[in-house]
mmCIF file of C-alpha atoms in Angstrom:
data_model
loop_
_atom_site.group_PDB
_atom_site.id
_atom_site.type_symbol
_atom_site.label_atom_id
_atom_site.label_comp_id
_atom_site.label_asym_id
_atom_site.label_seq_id
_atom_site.Cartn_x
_atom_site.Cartn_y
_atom_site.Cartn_z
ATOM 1 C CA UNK A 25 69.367 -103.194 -51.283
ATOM 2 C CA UNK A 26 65.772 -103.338 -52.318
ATOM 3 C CA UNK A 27 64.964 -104.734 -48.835
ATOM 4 C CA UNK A 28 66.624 -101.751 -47.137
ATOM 5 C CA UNK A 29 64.431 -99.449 -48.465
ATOM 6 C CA UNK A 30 61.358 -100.046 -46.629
ATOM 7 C CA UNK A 31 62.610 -100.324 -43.533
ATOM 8 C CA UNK A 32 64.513 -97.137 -44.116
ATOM 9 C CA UNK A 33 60.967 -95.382 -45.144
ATOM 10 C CA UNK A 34 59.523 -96.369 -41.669
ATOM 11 C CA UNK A 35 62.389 -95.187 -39.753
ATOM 12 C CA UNK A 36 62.145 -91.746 -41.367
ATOM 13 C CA UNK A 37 58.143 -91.761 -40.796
ATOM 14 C CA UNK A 38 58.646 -92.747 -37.044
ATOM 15 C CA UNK A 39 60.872 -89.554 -36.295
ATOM 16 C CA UNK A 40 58.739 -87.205 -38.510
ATOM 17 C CA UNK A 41 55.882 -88.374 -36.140
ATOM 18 C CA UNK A 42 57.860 -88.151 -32.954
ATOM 19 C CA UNK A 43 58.635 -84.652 -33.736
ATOM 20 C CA UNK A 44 55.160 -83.648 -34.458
ATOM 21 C CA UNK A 45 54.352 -84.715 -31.293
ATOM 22 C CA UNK A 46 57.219 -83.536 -29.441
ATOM 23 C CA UNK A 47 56.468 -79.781 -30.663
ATOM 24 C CA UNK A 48 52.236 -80.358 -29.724
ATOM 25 C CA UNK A 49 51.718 -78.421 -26.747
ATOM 26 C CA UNK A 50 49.627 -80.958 -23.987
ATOM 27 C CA UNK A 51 46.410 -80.794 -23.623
ATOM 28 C CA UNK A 52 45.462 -78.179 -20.324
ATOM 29 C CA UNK A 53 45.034 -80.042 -17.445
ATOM 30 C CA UNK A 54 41.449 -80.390 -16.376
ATOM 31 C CA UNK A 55 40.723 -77.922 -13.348
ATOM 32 C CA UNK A 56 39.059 -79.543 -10.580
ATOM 33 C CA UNK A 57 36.078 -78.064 -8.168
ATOM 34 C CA UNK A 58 37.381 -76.935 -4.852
ATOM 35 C CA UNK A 59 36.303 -78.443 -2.114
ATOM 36 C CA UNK A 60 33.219 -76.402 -0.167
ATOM 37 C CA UNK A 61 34.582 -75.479 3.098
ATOM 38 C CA UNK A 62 32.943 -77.016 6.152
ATOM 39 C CA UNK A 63 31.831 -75.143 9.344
ATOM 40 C CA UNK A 64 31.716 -71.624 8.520
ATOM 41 C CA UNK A 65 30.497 -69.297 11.969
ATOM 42 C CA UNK A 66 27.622 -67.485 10.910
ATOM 43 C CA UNK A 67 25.550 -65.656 13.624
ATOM 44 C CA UNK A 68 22.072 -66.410 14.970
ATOM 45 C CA UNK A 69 19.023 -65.546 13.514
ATOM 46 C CA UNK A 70 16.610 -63.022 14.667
ATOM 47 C CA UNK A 71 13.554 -63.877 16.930
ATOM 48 C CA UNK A 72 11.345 -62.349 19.168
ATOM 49 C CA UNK A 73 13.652 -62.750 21.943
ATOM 50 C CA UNK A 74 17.159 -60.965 23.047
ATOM 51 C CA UNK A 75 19.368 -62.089 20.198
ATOM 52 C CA UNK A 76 21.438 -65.144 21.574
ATOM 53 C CA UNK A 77 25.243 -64.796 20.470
ATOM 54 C CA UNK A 78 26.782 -68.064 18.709
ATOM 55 C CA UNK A 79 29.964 -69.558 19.636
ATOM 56 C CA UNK A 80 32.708 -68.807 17.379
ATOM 57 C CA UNK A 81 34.852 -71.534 18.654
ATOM 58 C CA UNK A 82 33.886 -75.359 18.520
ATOM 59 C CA UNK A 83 33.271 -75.693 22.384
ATOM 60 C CA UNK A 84 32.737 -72.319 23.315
ATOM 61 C CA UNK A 85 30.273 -71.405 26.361
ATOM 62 C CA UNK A 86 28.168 -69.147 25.740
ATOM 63 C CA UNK A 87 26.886 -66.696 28.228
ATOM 64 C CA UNK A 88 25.039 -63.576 27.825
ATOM 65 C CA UNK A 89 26.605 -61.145 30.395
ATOM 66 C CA UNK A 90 23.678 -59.200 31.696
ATOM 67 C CA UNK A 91 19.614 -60.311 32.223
ATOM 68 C CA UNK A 92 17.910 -59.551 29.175
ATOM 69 C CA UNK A 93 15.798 -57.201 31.285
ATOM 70 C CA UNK A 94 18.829 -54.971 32.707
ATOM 71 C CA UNK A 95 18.140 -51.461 32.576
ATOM 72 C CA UNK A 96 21.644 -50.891 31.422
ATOM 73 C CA UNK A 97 20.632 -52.620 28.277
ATOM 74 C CA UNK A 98 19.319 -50.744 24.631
ATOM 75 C CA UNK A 99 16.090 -52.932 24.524
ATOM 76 C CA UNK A 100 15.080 -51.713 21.179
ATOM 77 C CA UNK A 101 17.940 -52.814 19.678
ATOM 78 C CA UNK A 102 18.464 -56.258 21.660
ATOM 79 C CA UNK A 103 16.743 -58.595 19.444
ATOM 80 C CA UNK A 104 19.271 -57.682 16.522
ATOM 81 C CA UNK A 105 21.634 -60.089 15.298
ATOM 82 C CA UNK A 106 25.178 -59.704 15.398
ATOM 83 C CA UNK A 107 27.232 -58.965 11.909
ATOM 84 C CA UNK A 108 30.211 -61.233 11.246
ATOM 85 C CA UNK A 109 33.156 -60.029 8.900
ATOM 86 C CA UNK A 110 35.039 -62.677 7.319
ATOM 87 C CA UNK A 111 39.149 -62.729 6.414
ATOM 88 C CA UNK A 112 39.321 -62.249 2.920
ATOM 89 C CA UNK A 113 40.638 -65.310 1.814
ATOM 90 C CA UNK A 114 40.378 -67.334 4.836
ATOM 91 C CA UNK A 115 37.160 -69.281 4.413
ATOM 92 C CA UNK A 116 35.938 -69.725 8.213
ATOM 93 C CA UNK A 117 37.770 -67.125 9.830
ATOM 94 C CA UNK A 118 35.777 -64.006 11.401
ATOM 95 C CA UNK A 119 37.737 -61.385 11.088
ATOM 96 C CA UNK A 120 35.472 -58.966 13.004
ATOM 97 C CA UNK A 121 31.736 -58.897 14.618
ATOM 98 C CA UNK A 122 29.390 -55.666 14.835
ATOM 99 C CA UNK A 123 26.041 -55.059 15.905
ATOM 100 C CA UNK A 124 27.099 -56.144 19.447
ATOM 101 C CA UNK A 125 23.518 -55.359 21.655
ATOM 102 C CA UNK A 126 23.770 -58.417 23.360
ATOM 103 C CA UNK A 127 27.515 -58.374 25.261
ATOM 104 C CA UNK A 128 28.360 -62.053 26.090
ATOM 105 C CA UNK A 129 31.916 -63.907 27.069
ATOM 106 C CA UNK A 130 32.599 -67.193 25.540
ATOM 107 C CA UNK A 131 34.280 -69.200 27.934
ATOM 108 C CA UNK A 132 36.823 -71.965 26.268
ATOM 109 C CA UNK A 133 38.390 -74.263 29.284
ATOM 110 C CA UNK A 134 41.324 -76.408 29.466
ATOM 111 C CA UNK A 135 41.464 -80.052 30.502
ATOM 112 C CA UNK A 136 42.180 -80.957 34.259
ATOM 113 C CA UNK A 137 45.301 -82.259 33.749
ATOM 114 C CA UNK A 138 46.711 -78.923 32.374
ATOM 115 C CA UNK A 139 44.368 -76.090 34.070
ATOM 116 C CA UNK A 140 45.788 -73.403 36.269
ATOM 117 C CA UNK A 141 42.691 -72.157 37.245
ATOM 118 C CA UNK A 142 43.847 -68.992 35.483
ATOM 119 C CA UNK A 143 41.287 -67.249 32.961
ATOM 120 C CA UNK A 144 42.146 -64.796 30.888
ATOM 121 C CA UNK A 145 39.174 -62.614 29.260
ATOM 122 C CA UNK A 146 40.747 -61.202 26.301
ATOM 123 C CA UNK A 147 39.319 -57.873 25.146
ATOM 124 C CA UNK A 148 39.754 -57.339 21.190
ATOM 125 C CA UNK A 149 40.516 -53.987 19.431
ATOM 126 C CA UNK A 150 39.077 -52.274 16.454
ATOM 127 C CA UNK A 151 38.481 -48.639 17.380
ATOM 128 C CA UNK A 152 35.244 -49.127 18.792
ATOM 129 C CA UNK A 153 34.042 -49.558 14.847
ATOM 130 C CA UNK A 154 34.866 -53.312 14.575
ATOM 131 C CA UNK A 155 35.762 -55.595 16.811
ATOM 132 C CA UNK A 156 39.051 -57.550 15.613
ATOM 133 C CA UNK A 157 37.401 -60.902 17.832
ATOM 134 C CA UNK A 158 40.122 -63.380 14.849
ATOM 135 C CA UNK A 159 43.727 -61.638 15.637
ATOM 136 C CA UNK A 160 42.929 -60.254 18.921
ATOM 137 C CA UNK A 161 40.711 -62.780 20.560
ATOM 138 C CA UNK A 162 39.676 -66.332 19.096
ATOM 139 C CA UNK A 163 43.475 -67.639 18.039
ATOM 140 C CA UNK A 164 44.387 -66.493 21.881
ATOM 141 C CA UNK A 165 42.082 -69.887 23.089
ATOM 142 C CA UNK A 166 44.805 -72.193 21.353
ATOM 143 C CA UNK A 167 47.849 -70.127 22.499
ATOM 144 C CA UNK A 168 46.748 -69.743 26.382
ATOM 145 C CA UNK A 169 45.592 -73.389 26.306
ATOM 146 C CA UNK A 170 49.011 -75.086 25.843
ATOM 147 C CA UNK A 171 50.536 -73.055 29.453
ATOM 148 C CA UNK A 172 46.639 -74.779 30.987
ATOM 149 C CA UNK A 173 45.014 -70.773 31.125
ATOM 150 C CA UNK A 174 41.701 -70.480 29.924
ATOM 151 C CA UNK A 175 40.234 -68.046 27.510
ATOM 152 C CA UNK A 176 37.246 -65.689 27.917
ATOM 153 C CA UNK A 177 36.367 -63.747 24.588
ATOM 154 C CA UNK A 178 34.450 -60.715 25.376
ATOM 155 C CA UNK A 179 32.033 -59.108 22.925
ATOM 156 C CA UNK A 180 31.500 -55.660 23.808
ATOM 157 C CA UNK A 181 29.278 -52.717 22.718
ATOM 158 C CA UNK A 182 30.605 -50.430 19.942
ATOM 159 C CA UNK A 183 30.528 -47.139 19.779
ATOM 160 C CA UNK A 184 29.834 -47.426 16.187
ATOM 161 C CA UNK A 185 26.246 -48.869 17.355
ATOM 162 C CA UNK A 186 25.699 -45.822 19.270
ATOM 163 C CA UNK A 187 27.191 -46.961 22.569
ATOM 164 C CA UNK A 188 29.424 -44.828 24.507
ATOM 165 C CA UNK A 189 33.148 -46.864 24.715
ATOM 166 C CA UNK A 190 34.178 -44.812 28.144
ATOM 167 C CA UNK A 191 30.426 -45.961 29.933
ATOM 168 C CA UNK A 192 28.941 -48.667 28.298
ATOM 169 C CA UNK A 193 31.867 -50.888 27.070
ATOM 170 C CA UNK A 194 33.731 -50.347 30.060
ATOM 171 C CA UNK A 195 30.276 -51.630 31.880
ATOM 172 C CA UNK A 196 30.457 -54.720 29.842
ATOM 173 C CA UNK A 197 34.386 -54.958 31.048
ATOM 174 C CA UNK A 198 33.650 -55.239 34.709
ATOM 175 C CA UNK A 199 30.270 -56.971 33.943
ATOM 176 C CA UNK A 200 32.299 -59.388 32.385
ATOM 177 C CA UNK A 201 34.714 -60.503 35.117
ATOM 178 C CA UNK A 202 32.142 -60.593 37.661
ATOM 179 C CA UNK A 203 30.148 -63.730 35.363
ATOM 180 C CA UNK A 204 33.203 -65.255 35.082
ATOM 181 C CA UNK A 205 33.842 -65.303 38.589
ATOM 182 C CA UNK A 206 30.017 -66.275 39.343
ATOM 183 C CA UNK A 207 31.093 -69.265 37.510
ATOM 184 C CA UNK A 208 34.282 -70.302 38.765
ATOM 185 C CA UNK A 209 33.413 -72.863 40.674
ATOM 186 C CA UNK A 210 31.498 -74.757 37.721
ATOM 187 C CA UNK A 211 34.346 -73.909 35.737
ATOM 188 C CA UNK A 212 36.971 -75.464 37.362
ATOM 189 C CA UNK A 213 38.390 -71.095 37.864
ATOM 190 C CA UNK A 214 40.287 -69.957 40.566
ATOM 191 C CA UNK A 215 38.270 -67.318 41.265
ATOM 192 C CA UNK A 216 41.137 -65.384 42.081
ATOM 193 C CA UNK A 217 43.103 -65.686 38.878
ATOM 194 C CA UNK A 218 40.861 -63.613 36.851
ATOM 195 C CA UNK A 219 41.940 -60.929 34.731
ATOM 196 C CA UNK A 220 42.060 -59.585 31.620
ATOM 197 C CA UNK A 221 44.463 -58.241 28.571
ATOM 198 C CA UNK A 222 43.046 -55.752 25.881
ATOM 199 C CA UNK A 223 44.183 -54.819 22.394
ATOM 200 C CA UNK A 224 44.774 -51.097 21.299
ATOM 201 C CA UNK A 225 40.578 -49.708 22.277
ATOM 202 C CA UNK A 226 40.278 -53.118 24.189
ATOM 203 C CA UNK A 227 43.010 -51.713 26.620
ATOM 204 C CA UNK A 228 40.768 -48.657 26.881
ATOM 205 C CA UNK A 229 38.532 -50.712 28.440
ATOM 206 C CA UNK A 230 40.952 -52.821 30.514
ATOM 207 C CA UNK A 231 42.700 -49.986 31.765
ATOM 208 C CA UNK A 232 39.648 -48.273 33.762
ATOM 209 C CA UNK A 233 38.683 -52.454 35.125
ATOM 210 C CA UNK A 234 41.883 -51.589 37.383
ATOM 211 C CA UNK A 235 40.734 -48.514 38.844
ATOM 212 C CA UNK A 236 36.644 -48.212 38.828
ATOM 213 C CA UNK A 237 36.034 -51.602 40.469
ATOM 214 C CA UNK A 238 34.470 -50.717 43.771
ATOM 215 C CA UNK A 239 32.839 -47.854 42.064
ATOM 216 C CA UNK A 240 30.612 -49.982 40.105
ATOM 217 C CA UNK A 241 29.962 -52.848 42.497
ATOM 218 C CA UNK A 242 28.544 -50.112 44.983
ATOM 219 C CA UNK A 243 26.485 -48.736 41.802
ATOM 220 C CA UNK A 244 25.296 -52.346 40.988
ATOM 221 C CA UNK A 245 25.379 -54.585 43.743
ATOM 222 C CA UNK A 246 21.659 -53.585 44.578
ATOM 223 C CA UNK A 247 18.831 -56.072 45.985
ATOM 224 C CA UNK A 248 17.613 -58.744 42.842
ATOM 225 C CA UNK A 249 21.292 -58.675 41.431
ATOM 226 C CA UNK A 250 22.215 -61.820 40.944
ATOM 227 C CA UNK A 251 25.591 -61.008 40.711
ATOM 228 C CA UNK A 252 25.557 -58.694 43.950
ATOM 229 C CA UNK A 253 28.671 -59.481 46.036
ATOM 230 C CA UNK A 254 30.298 -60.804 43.385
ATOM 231 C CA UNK A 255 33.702 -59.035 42.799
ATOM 232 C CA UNK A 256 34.341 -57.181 40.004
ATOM 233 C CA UNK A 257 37.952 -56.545 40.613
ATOM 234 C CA UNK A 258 40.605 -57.794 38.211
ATOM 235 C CA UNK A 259 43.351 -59.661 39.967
ATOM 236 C CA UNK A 260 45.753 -58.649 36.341
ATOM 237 C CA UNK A 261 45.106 -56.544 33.490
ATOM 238 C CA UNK A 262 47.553 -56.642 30.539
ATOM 239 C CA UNK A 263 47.387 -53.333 27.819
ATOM 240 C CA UNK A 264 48.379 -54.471 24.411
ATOM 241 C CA UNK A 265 49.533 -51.842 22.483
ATOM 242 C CA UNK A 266 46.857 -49.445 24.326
ATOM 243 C CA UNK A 267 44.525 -46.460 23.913
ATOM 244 C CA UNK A 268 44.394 -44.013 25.873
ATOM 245 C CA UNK A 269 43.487 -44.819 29.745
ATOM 246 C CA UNK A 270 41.617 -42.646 32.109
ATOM 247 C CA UNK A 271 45.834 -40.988 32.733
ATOM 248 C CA UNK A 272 45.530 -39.124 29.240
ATOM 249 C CA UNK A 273 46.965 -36.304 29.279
ATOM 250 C CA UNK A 274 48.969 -36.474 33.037
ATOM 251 C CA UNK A 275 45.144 -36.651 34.401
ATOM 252 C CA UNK A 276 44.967 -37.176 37.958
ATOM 253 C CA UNK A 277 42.678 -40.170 39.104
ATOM 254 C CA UNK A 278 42.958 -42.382 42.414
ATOM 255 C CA UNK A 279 44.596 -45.249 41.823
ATOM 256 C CA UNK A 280 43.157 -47.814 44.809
ATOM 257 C CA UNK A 281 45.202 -49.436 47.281
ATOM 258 C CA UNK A 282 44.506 -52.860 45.769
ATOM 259 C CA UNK A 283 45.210 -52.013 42.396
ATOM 260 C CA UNK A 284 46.007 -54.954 40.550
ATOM 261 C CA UNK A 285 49.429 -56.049 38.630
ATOM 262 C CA UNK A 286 49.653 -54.906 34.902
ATOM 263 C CA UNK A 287 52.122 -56.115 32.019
ATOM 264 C CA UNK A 288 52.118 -53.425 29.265
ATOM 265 C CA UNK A 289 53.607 -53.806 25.474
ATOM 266 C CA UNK A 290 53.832 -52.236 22.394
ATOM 267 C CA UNK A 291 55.948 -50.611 19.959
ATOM 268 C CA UNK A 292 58.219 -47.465 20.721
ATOM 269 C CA UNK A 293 58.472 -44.593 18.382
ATOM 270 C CA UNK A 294 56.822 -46.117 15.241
ATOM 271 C CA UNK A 295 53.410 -46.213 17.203
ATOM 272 C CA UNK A 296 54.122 -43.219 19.329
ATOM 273 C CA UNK A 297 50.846 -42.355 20.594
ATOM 274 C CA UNK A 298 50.246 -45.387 21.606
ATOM 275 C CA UNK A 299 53.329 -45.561 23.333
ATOM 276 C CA UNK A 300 52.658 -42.651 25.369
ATOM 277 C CA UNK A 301 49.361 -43.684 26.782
ATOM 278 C CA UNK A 302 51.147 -47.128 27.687
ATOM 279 C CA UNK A 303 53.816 -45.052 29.502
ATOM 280 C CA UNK A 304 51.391 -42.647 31.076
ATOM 281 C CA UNK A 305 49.610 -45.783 32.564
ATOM 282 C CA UNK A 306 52.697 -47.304 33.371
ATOM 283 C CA UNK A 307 54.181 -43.638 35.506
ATOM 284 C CA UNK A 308 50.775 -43.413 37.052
ATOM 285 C CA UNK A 309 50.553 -47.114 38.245
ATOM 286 C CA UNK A 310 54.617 -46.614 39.327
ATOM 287 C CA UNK A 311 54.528 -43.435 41.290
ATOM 288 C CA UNK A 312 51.557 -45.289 43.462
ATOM 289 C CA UNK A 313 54.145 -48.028 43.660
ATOM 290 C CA UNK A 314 51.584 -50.469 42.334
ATOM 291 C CA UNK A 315 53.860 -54.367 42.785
ATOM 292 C CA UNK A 316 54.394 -55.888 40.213
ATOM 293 C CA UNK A 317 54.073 -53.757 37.424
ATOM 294 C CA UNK A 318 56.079 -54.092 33.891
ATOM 295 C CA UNK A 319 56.137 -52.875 30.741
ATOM 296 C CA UNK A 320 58.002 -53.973 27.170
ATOM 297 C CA UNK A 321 58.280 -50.725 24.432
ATOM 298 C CA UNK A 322 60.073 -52.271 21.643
ATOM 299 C CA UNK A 323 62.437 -50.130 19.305
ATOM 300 C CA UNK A 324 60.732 -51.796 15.993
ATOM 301 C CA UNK A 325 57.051 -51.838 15.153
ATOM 302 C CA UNK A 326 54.015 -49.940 14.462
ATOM 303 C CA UNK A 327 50.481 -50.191 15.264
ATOM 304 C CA UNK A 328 48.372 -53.283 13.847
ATOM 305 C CA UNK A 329 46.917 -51.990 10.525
ATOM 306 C CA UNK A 330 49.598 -49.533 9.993
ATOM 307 C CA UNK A 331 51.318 -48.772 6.600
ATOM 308 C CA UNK A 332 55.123 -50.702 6.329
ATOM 309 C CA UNK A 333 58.100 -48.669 4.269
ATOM 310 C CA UNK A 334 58.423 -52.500 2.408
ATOM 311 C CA UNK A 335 54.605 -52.351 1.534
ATOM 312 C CA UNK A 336 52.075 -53.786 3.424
ATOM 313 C CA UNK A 337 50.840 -53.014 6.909
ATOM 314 C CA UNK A 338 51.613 -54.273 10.360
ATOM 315 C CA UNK A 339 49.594 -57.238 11.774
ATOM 316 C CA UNK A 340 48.565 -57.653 15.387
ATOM 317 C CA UNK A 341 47.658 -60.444 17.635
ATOM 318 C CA UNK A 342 49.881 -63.043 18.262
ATOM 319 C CA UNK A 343 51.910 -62.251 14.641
ATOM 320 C CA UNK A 344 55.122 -62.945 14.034
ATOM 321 C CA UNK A 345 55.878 -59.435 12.750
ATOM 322 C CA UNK A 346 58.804 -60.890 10.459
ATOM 323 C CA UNK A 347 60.678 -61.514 13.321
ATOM 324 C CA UNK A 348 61.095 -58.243 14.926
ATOM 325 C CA UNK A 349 60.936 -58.667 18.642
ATOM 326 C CA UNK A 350 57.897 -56.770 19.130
ATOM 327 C CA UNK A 351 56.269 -60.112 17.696
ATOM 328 C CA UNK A 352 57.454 -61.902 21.099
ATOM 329 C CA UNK A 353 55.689 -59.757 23.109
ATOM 330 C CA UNK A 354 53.240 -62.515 24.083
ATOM 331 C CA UNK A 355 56.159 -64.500 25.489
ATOM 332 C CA UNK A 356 56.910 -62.059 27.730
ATOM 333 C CA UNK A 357 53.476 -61.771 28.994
ATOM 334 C CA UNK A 358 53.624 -65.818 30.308
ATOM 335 C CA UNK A 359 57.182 -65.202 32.147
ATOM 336 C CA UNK A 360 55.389 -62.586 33.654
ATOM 337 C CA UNK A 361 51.816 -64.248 34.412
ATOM 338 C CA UNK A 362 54.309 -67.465 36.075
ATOM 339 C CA UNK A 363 56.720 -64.882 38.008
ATOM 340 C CA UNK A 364 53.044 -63.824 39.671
ATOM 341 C CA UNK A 365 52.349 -67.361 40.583
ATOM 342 C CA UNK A 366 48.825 -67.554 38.371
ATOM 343 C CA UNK A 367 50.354 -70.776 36.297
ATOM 344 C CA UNK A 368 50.496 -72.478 39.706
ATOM 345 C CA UNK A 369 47.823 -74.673 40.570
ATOM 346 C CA UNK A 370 44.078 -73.625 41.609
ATOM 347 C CA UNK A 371 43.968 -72.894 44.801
ATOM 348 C CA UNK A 372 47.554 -71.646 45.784
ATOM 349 C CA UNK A 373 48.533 -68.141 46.896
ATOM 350 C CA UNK A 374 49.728 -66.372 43.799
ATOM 351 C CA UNK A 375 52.574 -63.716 44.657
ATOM 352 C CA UNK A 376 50.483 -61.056 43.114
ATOM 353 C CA UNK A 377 47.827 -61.710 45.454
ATOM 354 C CA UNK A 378 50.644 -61.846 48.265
ATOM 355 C CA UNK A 379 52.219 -58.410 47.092
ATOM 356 C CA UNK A 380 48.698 -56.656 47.028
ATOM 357 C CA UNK A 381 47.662 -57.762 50.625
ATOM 358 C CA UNK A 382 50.731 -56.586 51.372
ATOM 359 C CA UNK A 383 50.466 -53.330 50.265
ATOM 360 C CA UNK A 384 47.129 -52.812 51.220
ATOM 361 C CA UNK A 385 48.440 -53.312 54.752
ATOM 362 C CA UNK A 386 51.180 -50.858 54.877
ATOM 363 C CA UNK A 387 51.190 -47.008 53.515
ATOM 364 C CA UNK A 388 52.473 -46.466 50.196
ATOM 365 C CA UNK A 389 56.070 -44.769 50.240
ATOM 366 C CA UNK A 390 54.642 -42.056 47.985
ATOM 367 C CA UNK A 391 51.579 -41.239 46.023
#
C-alpha cells in the first residue's frame, strides 16, 4: 500500500499538468514578410526628347504612331511622361494610363505556327478621363493569341489632357491602322486583316475609322509622309458596349461604299444609352446594306463601372459577369471574325473582303 502511493501522486501531477497545458492558448504564429513583387510597369522617365512610351506587356513593340515633329502633335507637352494607375490590390496590374502626348500602338504577335495574319488594335475605354488599357486592352493579347490574332494596344489622347476625343483621338485611330499596316510585312500581318474593336469612348473612336477613312488619307497623304499611300481603312471594326458614333441622334452622314463589316455588343435596357447608340450604328450601317453586319444586345447587364442591385458594380473586358450571357460576348465576336474568313491563313481571300468588292461593284438596293 505504501508503494502505491507514489505512483498514485505522479499520476495525479501528470493530468494536473496536461490540463494546464491543454487550456494555454498557443503561442501566435510568427507572420512572415511577403514576398516583394517582381516586374512592376512603371513609365519612362522624362528627357529632353518626345517622351518614349514603355511596353506594358513583356514583348510588346513599341512604336510611336506619328514623327515627333508632326504638326498634328502638342509639342509643348510631348516630352511629358505618361501616368500609370495601378489595380488596387493587384500588384503589377495598370489599371489605367493618362498623360497620353505621345500616342503609340504596342504590337504583341503570335508565333508562326498559330498566326492568322489577323491584328486586332484594341481601343480601351474610360470616358476620355482614363484610359482602362488592364480590362479593355492588355488581358485582350492573351485571349486573341490562343485563336493565332494579334493584338495592337492603342494609347490615345485624352480629352482630359486637353485633346479633343471627336478630332484628335479619332486622328490617332486612323493614324494607328495605317502604322500597323506600314508594318505588316515585318510583322508577319496580312495587311488586309486589320481592324479594330473599341470599348464604351474607344468605340467612339472606332466608329468614325469606318466612315472618315478616305477623308483623312486625302488630308494626310501629302509629299514627306512616310505613311502616304498607306491605307487607313479598317477592313472590321467591332463597338463594345459603345458611345455615341457620328449617327447620334438619327444624324445623317455618308456611309462609303466600302464600308467595312462591324460586330456590335452590349447590354439591353440596363445600359440603355448605350444601347441606343449601338442600335443607331447598327440601323445606319443596315439601311446602307453594309454585308456582314451583326449585333448582340443582351437582356442582362449594365455598363462596366455601373452600380449592381446585389452591391458592387459591373466589370468590363473580357469578365465573366457572374455568368450572365452578356459575359460571352467575346465568344461571339470570334464566330463572327472566322464566319468572315480573317482566322484563315495570311494571304487568303477573307469573305468580308469578298462581300465588300462585291458591293462596291453593284448599286446598293437602298440608301
Amino acid at each position: 500500500m505504501q508503494s502505491v502511493r507514489p505512483l498514485l501522486i505522479v499520476a495525479l501531477a501528470t493530468l494536473l499538468l496536461s490540463t494546464v497545458e491543454a487550456q494555454t492558448p498557443a503561442p501566435a504564429p510568427r507572420s512572415v514578410a511577403a514576398p516583394t513583387p517582381q516586374l512592376i510597369p512603371s513609365p519612362g522617365p522624362a528627357t529632353d526628347q518626345p517622351y518614349a512610351p514603355q511596353a506594358i506587356l513583356p514583348g510588346g513593340i513599341v512604336v510611336p504612331i506619328f514623327p515627333p515633329d508632326s504638326p498634328l502633335l502638342n509639342h509643348t507637352r510631348i516630352k511629358e511622361p505618361e501616368v500609370y494607375n495601378m489595380a488596387g490590390g493587384v500588384p503589377g496590374r495598370i489599371a489605367s494610363i493618362v498623360n497620353i502626348h505621345n500616342p503609340s500602338i504596342e504590337f504583341h504577335r503570335v508565333p508562326a505556327s498559330l498566326n492568322t495574319g489577323a491584328a486586332v488594335i484594341v481601343v480601351a475605354g474610360g470616358g476620355h478621363n482614363t484610359l482602362n488599357v488592364g480590362s479593355e486592352g492588355a488581358d485582350f493579347v492573351p485571349f486573341f493569341y490562343n485563336y493565332g490574332i494579334n493584338t495592337v494596344i492603342l494609347r490615345y489622347r485624352l480629352r482630359r489632357d486637353g485633346y479633343d476625343s471627336q478630332v484628335d483621338a479619332v486622328n490617332d485611330m486612323l493614324q494607328a491602322i495605317k502604322v500597323v499596316r506600314a508594318h505588316a510585312e515585318n510583322w508577319g500581318l496580312d495587311p488586309k486583316k486589320i481592324g479594330g474593336i473599341g470599348f464604351s469612348a474607344g468605340a467612339e473612336l472606332t466608329a468614325p475609322a469606318a466612315l472618315e477613312y478616305s477623308e483623312f488619307d486625302r488630308t494626310h497623304d501629302v509629299a514627306g509622309n512616310p505613311l502616304a499611300k498607306v491605307s487607313s481603312r479598317p477592313d472590321f471594326v467591332g463597338l463594345i458596349y459603345p458611345g455615341p458614333s457620328p449617327f447620334r441622334g438619327g444624324a445623317s452622314v455618308s456611309i462609303p461604299d466600302d464600308a467595312p463589316p462591324a460586330f456590335i455588343a452590349g447590354a439591353g435596357v440596363g445600359d440603355a444609352v448605350h444601347a441606343i447608340w449601338a442600335d443607331e450604328f447598327f440601323a445606319a450601317f443596315l439601311r446602307a446594306r453594309i454585308p456582314n453586319l451583326e449585333m448582340h444586345i443582351y437582356g442582362n447587364g449594365r455598363h462596366p463601372g455601373d452600380a449592381l442591385p446585389e452591391g458592387g458594380t459591373m466589370s468590363g473586358g473580357l469578365t465573366d459577369r457572374n455568368g450572365i450571357p452578356f459575359g460571352t460576348w467575346q465568344f461571339r465576336f470570334i464566330d463572327w471574325f472566322r464566319d468572315l474568313g480573317f482566322m484563315q491563313k495570311p494571304g487568303v481571300e477573307t469573305k468580308a473582303a469578298h462581300d465588300v468588292a462585291a458591293r462596291v461593284a453593284h448599286a446598293p438596293r437602298s440608301q
